[in-house]
Short mmCIF file of C-alpha atoms in Angstrom, two decimals:
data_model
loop_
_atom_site.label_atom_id
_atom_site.label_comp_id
_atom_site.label_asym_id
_atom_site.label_seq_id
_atom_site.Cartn_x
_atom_site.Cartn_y
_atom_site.Cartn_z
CA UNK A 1 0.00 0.00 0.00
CA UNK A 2 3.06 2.18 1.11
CA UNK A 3 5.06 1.56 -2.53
CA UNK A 4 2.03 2.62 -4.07
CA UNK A 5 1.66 5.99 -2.72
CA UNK A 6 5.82 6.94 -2.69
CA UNK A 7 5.47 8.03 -6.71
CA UNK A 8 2.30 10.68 -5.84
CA UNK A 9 4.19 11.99 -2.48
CA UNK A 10 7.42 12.58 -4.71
CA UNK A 11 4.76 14.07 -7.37
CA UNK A 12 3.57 16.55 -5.10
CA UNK A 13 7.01 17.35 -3.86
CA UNK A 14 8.39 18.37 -6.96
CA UNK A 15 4.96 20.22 -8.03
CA UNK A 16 5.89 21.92 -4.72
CA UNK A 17 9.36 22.47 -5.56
CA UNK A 18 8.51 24.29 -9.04
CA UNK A 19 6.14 26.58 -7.28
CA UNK A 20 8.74 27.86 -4.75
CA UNK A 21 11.26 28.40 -7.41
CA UNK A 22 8.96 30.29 -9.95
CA UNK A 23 9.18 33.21 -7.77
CA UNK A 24 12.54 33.48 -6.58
CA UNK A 25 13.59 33.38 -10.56
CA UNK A 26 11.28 36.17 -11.61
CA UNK A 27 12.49 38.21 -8.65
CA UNK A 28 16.03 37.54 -9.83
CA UNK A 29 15.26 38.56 -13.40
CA UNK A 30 13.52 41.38 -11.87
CA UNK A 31 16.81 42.61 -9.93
CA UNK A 32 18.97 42.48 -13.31
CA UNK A 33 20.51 45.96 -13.74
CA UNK A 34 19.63 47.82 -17.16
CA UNK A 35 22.55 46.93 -19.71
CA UNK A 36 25.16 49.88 -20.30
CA UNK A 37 28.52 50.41 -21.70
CA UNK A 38 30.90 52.97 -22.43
CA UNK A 39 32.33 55.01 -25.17
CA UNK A 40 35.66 56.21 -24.82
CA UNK A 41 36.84 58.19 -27.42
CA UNK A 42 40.80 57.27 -27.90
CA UNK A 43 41.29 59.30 -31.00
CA UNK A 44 41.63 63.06 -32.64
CA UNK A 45 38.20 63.26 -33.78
CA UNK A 46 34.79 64.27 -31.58
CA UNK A 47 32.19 61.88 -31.60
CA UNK A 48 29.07 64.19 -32.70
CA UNK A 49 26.24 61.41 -32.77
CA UNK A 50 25.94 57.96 -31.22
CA UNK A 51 23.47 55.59 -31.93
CA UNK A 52 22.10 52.22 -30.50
CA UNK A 53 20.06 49.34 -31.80
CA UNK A 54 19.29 45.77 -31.28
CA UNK A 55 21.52 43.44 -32.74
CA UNK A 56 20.22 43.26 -36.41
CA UNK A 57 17.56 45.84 -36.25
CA UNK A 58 20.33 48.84 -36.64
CA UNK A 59 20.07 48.97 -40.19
CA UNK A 60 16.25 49.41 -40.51
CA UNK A 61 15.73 52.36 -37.32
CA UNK A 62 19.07 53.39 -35.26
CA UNK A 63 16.20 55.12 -33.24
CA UNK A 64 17.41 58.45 -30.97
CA UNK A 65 21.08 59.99 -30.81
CA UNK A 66 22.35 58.74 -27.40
CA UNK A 67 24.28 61.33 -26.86
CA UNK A 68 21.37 63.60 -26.30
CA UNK A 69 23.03 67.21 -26.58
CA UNK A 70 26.22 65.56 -25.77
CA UNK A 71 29.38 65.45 -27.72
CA UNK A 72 32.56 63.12 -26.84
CA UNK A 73 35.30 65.04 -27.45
CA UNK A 74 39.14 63.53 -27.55
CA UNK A 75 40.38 61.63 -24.33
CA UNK A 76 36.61 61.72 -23.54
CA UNK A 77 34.15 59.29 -22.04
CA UNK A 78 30.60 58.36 -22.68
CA UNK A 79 28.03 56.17 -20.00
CA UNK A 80 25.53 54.77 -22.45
CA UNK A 81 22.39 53.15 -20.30
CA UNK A 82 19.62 51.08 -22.38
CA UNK A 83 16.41 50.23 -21.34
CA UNK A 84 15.65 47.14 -19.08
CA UNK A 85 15.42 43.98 -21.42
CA UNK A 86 17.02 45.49 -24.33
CA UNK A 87 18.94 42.69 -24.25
CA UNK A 88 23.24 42.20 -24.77
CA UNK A 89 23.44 41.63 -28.88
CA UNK A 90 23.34 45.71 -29.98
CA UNK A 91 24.57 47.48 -33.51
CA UNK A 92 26.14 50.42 -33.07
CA UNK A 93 26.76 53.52 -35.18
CA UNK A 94 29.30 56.08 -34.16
CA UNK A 95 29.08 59.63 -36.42
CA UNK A 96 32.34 61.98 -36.15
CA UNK A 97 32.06 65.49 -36.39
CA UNK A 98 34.05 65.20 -39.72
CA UNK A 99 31.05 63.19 -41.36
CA UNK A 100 32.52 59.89 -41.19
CA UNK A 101 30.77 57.47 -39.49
CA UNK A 102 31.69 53.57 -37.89
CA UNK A 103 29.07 50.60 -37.86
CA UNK A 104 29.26 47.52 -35.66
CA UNK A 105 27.10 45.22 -35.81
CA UNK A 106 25.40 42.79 -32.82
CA UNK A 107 28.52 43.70 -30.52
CA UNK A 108 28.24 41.61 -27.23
CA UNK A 109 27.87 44.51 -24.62
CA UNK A 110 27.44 42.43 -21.84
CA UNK A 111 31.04 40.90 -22.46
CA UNK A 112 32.45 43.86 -24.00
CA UNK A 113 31.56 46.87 -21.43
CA UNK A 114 34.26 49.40 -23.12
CA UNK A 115 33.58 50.53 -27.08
CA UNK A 116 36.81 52.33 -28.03
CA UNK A 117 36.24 55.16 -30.82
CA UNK A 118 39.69 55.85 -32.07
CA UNK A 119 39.71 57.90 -35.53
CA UNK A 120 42.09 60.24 -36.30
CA UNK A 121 41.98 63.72 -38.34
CA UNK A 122 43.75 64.06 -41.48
CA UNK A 123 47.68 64.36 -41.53
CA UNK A 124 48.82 68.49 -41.11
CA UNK A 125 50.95 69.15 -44.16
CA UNK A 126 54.69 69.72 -43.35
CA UNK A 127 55.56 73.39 -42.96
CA UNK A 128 57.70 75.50 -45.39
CA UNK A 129 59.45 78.63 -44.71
CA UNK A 130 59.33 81.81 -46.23
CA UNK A 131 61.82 84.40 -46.62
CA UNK A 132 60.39 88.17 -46.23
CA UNK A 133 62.62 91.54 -46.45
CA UNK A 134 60.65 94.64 -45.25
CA UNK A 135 61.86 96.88 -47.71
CA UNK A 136 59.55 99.78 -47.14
CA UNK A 137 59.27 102.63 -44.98
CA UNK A 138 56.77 101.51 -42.09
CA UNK A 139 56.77 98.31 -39.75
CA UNK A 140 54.21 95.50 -40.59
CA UNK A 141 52.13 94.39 -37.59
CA UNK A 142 50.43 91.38 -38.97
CA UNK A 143 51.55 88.91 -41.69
CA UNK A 144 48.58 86.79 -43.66
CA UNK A 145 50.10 83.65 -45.86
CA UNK A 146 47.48 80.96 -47.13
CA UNK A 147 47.31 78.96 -50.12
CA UNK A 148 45.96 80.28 -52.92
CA UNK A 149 42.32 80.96 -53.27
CA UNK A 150 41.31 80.66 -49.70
CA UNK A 151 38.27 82.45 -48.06
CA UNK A 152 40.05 83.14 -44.84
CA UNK A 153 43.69 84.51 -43.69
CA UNK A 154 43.63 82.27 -40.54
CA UNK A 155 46.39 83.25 -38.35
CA UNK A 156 48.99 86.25 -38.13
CA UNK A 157 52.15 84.57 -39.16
CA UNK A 158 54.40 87.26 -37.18
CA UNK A 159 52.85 85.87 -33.94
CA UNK A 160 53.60 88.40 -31.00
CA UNK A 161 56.35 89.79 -33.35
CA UNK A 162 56.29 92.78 -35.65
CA UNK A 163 58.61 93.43 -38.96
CA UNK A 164 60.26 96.58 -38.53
CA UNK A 165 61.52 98.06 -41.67
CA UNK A 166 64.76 96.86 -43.24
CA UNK A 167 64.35 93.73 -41.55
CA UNK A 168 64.09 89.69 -42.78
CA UNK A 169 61.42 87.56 -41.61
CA UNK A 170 61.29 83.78 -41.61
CA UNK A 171 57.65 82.52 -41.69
CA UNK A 172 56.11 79.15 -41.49
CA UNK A 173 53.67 77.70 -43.49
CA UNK A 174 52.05 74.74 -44.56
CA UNK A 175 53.63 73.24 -47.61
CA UNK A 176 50.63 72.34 -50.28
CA UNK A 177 51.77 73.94 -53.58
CA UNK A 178 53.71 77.05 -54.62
CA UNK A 179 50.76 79.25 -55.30
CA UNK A 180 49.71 81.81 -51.81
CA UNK A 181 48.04 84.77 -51.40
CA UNK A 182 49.43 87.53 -48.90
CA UNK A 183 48.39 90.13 -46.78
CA UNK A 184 50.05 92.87 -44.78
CA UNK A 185 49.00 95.04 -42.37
CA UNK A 186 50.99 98.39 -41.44
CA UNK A 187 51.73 100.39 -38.38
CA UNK A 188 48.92 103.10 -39.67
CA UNK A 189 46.46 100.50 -39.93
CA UNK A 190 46.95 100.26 -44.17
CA UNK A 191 46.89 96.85 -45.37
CA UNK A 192 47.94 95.32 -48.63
CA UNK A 193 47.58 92.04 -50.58
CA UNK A 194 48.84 90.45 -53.38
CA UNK A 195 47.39 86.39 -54.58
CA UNK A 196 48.69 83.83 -56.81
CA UNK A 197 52.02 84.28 -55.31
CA UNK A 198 55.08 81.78 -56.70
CA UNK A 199 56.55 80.93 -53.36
CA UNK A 200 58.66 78.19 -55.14
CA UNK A 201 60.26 80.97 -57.45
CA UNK A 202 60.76 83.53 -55.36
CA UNK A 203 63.19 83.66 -52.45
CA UNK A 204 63.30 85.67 -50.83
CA UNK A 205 59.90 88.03 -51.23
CA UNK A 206 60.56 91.57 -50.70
CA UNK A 207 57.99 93.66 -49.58
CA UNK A 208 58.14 97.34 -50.58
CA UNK A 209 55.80 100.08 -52.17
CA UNK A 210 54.69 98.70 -55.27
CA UNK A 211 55.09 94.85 -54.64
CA UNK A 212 51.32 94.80 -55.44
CA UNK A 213 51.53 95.88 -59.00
CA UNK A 214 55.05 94.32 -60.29
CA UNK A 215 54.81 92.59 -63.20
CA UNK A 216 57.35 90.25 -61.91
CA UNK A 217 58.14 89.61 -58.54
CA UNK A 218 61.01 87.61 -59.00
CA UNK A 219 62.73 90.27 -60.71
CA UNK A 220 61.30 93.11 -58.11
CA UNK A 221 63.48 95.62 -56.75
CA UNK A 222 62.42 98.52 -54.15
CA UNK A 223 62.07 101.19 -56.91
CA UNK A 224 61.54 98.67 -59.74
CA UNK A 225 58.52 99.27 -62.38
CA UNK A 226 59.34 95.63 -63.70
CA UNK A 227 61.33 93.42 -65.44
CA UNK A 228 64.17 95.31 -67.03
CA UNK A 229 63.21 98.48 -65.54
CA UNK A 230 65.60 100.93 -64.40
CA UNK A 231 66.27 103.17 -61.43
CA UNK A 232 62.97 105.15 -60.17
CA UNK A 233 63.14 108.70 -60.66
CA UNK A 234 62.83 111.15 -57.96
CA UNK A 235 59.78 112.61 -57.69
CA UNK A 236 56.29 113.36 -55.86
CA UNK A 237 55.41 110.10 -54.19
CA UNK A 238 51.67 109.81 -52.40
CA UNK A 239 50.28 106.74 -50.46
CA UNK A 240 46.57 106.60 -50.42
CA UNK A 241 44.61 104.88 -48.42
CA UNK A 242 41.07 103.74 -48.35
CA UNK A 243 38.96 104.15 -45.36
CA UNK A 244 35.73 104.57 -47.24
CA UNK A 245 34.04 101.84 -46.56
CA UNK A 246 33.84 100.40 -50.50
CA UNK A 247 35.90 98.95 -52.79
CA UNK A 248 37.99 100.84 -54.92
CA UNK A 249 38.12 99.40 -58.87
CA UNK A 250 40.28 101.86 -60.30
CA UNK A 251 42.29 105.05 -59.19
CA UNK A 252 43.54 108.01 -61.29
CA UNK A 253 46.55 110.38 -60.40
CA UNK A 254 46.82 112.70 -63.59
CA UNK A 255 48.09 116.50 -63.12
CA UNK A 256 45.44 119.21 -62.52
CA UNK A 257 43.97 120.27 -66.64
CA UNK A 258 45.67 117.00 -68.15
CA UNK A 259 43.74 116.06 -71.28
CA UNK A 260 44.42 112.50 -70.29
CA UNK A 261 43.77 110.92 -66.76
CA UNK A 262 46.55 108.39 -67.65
CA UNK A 263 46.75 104.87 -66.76
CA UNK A 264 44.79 103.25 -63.60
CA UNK A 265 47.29 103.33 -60.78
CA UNK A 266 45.62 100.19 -59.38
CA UNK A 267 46.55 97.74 -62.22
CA UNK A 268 45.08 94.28 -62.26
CA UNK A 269 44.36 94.89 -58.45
CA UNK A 270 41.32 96.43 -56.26
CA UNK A 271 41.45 98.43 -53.17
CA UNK A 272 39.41 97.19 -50.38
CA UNK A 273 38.63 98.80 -47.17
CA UNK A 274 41.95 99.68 -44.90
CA UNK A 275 44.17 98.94 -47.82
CA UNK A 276 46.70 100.75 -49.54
CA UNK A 277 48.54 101.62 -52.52
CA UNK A 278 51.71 103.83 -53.51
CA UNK A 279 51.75 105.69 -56.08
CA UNK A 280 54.94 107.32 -57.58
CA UNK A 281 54.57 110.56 -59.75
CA UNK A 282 56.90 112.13 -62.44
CA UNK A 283 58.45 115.35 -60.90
CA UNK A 284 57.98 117.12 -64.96
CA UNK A 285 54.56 116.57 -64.26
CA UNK A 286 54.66 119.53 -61.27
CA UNK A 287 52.64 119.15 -58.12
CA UNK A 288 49.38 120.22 -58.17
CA UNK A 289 46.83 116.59 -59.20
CA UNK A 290 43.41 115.42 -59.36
CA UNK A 291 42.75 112.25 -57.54
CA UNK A 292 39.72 110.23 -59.31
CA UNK A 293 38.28 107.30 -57.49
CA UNK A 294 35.54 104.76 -59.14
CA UNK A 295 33.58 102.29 -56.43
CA UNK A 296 32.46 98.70 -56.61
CA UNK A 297 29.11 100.60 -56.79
CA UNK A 298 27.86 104.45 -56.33
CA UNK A 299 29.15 107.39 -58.37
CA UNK A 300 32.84 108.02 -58.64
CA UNK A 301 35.10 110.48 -56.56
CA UNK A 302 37.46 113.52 -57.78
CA UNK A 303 39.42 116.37 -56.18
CA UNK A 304 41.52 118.50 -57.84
CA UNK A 305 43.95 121.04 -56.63
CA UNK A 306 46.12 118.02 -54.19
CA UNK A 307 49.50 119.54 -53.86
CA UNK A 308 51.31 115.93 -53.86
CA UNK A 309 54.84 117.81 -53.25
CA UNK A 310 53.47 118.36 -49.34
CA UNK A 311 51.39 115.36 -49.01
CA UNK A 312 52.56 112.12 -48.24
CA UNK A 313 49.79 110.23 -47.69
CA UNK A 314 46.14 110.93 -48.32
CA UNK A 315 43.03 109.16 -46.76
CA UNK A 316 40.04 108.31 -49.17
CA UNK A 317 37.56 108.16 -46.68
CA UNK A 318 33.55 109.97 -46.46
CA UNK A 319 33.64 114.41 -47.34
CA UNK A 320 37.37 113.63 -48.77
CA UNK A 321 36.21 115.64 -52.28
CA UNK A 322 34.53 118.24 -50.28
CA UNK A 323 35.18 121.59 -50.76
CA UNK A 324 35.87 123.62 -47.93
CA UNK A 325 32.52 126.19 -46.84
CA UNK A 326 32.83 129.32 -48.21
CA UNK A 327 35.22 131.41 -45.89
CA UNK A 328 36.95 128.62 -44.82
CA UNK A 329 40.02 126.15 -45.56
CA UNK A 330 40.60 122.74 -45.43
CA UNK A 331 43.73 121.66 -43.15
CA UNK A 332 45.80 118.81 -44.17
CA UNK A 333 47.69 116.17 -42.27
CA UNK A 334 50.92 116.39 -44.47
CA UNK A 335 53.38 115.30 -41.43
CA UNK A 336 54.54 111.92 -40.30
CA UNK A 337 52.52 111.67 -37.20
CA UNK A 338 48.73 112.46 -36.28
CA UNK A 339 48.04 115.92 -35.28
CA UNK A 340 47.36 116.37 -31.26
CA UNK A 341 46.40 119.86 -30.87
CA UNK A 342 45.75 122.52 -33.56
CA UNK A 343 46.03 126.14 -32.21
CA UNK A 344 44.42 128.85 -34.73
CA UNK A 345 44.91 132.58 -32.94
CA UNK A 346 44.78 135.95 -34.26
CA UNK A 347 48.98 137.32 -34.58
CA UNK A 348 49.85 138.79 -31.76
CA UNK A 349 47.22 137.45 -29.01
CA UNK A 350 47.99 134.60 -26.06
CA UNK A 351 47.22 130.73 -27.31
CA UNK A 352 43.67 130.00 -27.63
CA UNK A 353 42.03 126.54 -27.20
CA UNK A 354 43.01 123.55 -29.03
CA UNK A 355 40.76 123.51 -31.99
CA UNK A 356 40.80 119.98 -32.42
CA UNK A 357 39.21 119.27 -29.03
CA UNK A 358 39.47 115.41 -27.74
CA UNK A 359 39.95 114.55 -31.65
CA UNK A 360 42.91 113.90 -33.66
CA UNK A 361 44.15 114.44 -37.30
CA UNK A 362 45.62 111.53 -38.88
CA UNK A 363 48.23 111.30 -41.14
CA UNK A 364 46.88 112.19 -44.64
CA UNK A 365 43.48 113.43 -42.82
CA UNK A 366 41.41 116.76 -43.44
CA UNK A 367 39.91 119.43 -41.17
CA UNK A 368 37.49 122.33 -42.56
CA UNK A 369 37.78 124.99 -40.41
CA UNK A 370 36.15 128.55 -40.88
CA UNK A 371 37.96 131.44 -39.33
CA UNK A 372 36.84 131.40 -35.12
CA UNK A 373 36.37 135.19 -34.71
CA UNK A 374 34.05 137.47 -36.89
CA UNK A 375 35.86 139.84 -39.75
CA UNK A 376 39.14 138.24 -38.87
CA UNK A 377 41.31 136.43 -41.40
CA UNK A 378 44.97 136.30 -40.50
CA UNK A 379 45.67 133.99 -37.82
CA UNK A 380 49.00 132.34 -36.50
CA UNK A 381 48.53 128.43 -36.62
CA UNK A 382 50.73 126.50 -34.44
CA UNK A 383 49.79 121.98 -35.06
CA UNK A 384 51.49 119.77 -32.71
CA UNK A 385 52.01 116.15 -33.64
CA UNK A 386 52.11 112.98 -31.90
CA UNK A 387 56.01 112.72 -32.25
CA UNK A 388 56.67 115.58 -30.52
CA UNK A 389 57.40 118.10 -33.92
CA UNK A 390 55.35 121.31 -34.50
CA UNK A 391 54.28 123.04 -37.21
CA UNK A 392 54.20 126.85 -37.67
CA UNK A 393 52.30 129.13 -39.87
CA UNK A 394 51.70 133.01 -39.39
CA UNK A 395 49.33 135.25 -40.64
CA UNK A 396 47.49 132.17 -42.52
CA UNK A 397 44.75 133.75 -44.47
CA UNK A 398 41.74 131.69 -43.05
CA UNK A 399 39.29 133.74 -45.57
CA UNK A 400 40.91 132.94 -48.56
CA UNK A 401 39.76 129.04 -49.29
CA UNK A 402 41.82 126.16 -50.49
CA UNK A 403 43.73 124.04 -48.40
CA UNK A 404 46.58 124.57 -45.85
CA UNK A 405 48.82 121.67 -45.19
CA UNK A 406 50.66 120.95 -42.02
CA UNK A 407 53.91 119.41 -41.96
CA UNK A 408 56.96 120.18 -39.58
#
């Protein structure tokens, strides 16, 4: 009787058995963390996007960018959680910030709890150097070399450096062709730029009033017209510079009543905002010129009367080709230095106030001023510049129109 009931006890023991268990396994599976795993980014390149799909399923919905508003840059970690139950097969797409993109497929992240990104950026091209004389009259305070036909300058090749005048330069750049463009920028905030530069065939470059213009740099001498060219004769010499907010297409220097305005001055060149140009004069031609001035757009500037013997430099900038009010002159910056204080008193009376106020008068800069006291004309002008010089004038007829130039 007993042998026949030992097979239902052991039954109902092992019914018993099941029960108990069924519990303790789903609270087990219950307590199973969420899977993870991290990204580490071990190369040059930011990881921009990161995406995460079941094993297989990646290449029909990657789903949401992991990385939220997140970006792994270099050296960089990444703590990716999943949902519970997603499971430990996952494909994985990694996007760069360069566009390129890596896809693995069901990676084990349950075994493998690290994914290593490691791409790296393109190769920098070797540097070359360039050999620069300053062979002009001012110091250059920034130094633009890129290859040719870029859209920006990038960085200032001189560094914390300047290039005073008369002296060589050594400048690094990277090495991807011969052809460059260049840019300099002056002490008196002038610039000037020259493209398509041979930087194979031309060692060193020498950088001097018309370097923008030559026909051949290679053969380019301080001086020089061109190839072949002989010795520069002595004679009015102006630098003009644009501050006028446009582009300047062509320029005209031609002697006041000339039938002819003569050639552009700017050549195959432009003029753009802060830049400048020199322009050398024949001394048969006297000194008394009309500047003419055509825009990338808007009518076209002219003055006449410019004594180029006195001034140095002239600034194209907005009221330039104004005429001075009636019963009044024009002064003119013809010194080396800006203008601090401009005195303007009748002869024989104490200093009056400095007519230039918290202002000052740039190099190659105007000033209309009318006479400051009623029926008065003559008046003793005394302009101090920046470099400590001074300029004199008595009994200047402040009635009388025209210009008056200032130089010490």
């Amino acid at each position: 009787m007993m042998q026949r009931r030992w097979p239902v006890i052991a039954g109902l023991l092992l019914v018993a058995a099941a029960l108990w268990a069924a519990p303790a396994a789903a609270q087990g599976q219950r307590q199973q963390p969420a899977p993870s795993f991290t990204l580490k980014n071990e190369g040059d390149v930011t990881v921009y996007e990161l995406f995460v799909a079941r094993g297989g399923t990646g290449a029909r919905n990657w789903g949401p960018d992991r990385l939220g508003a997140e970006m792994v840059p270099a050296g960089r970690s990444f703590v990716v959680r999943l949902p519970a139950g997603f499971g430990c097969s996952a494909d994985i797409r990694i996007v760069f910030d360069d566009g390129a993109e890596d896809i693995r497929e069901r990676v084990d992240i349950c075994r493998e709890r690290e994914v290593i990104a490691a791409r790296s950026g393109p190769t920098a091209a070797p540097d070359r150097d360039v050999e620069l004389v300053n062979a002009g009259p001012r110091t250059i305070m920034y130094l633009y070399i890129r290859p040719a036909g870029g859209n920006e300058w990038l960085e200032d090749r001189l560094g914390s450096a300047v290039f005073e005048a008369g002296a060589r330069f050594t400048a690094q750049v990277p090495d991807q062709g011969c052809s460059y463009d260049i840019r300099v920028e002056y002490d008196n905030e002038a610039a000037e730029e020259r493209r398509n530069v041979d930087l194979c065939a031309i060692a060193p470059l020498t950088i001097a009033p018309g370097w923008t213009v030559a026909d051949d740099l290679v053969a380019f001498t301080p001086g020089s017209v061109g190839p072949g060219a002989g010795p520069r004769v002595t004679g009015p010499r102006v630098t003009l510079i644009n501050r006028s907010g446009r582009t300047v297409f062509s320029l005209y220097v031609f002697p006041d009543g000339a039938p002819d305005e003569g050639p552009d001055r700017l050549g195959v060149r432009m003029l753009s905002q802060g830049d400048q140009v020199e322009v050398d004069l024949d001394p048969a031609q006297g000194c008394s010129f009309t500047i003419r001035v055509n825009y990338d757009q808007g009518p076209a500037d002219e003055r006449s009367g410019i004594d180029l013997c006195r001034i140095s430099e002239l600034v194209i900038e907005a009221g330039w080709v104004d005429a001075p009010a009636a019963g009044s002159v024009r002064f003119v910056n013809a010194g080396p230095a800006p203008i601090i204080a401009l005195h303007v008193d009748p002869p024989g009376t104490r200093r009056g106030p400095d007519r230039l106020g918290d202002q000052i008068l740039g190099v190659g800069r105007s000033l209309a001023l009318a006479p400051p006291q009623e029926g008065v004309c003559a008046y003793d002008v005394t302009a101090r510049f920046r470099n400590g010089q001074e300029a004199r004038l008595a009994g200047a007829d402040l009635c009388a129109g025209g210009e008056i130039t200032l130089a010490p």
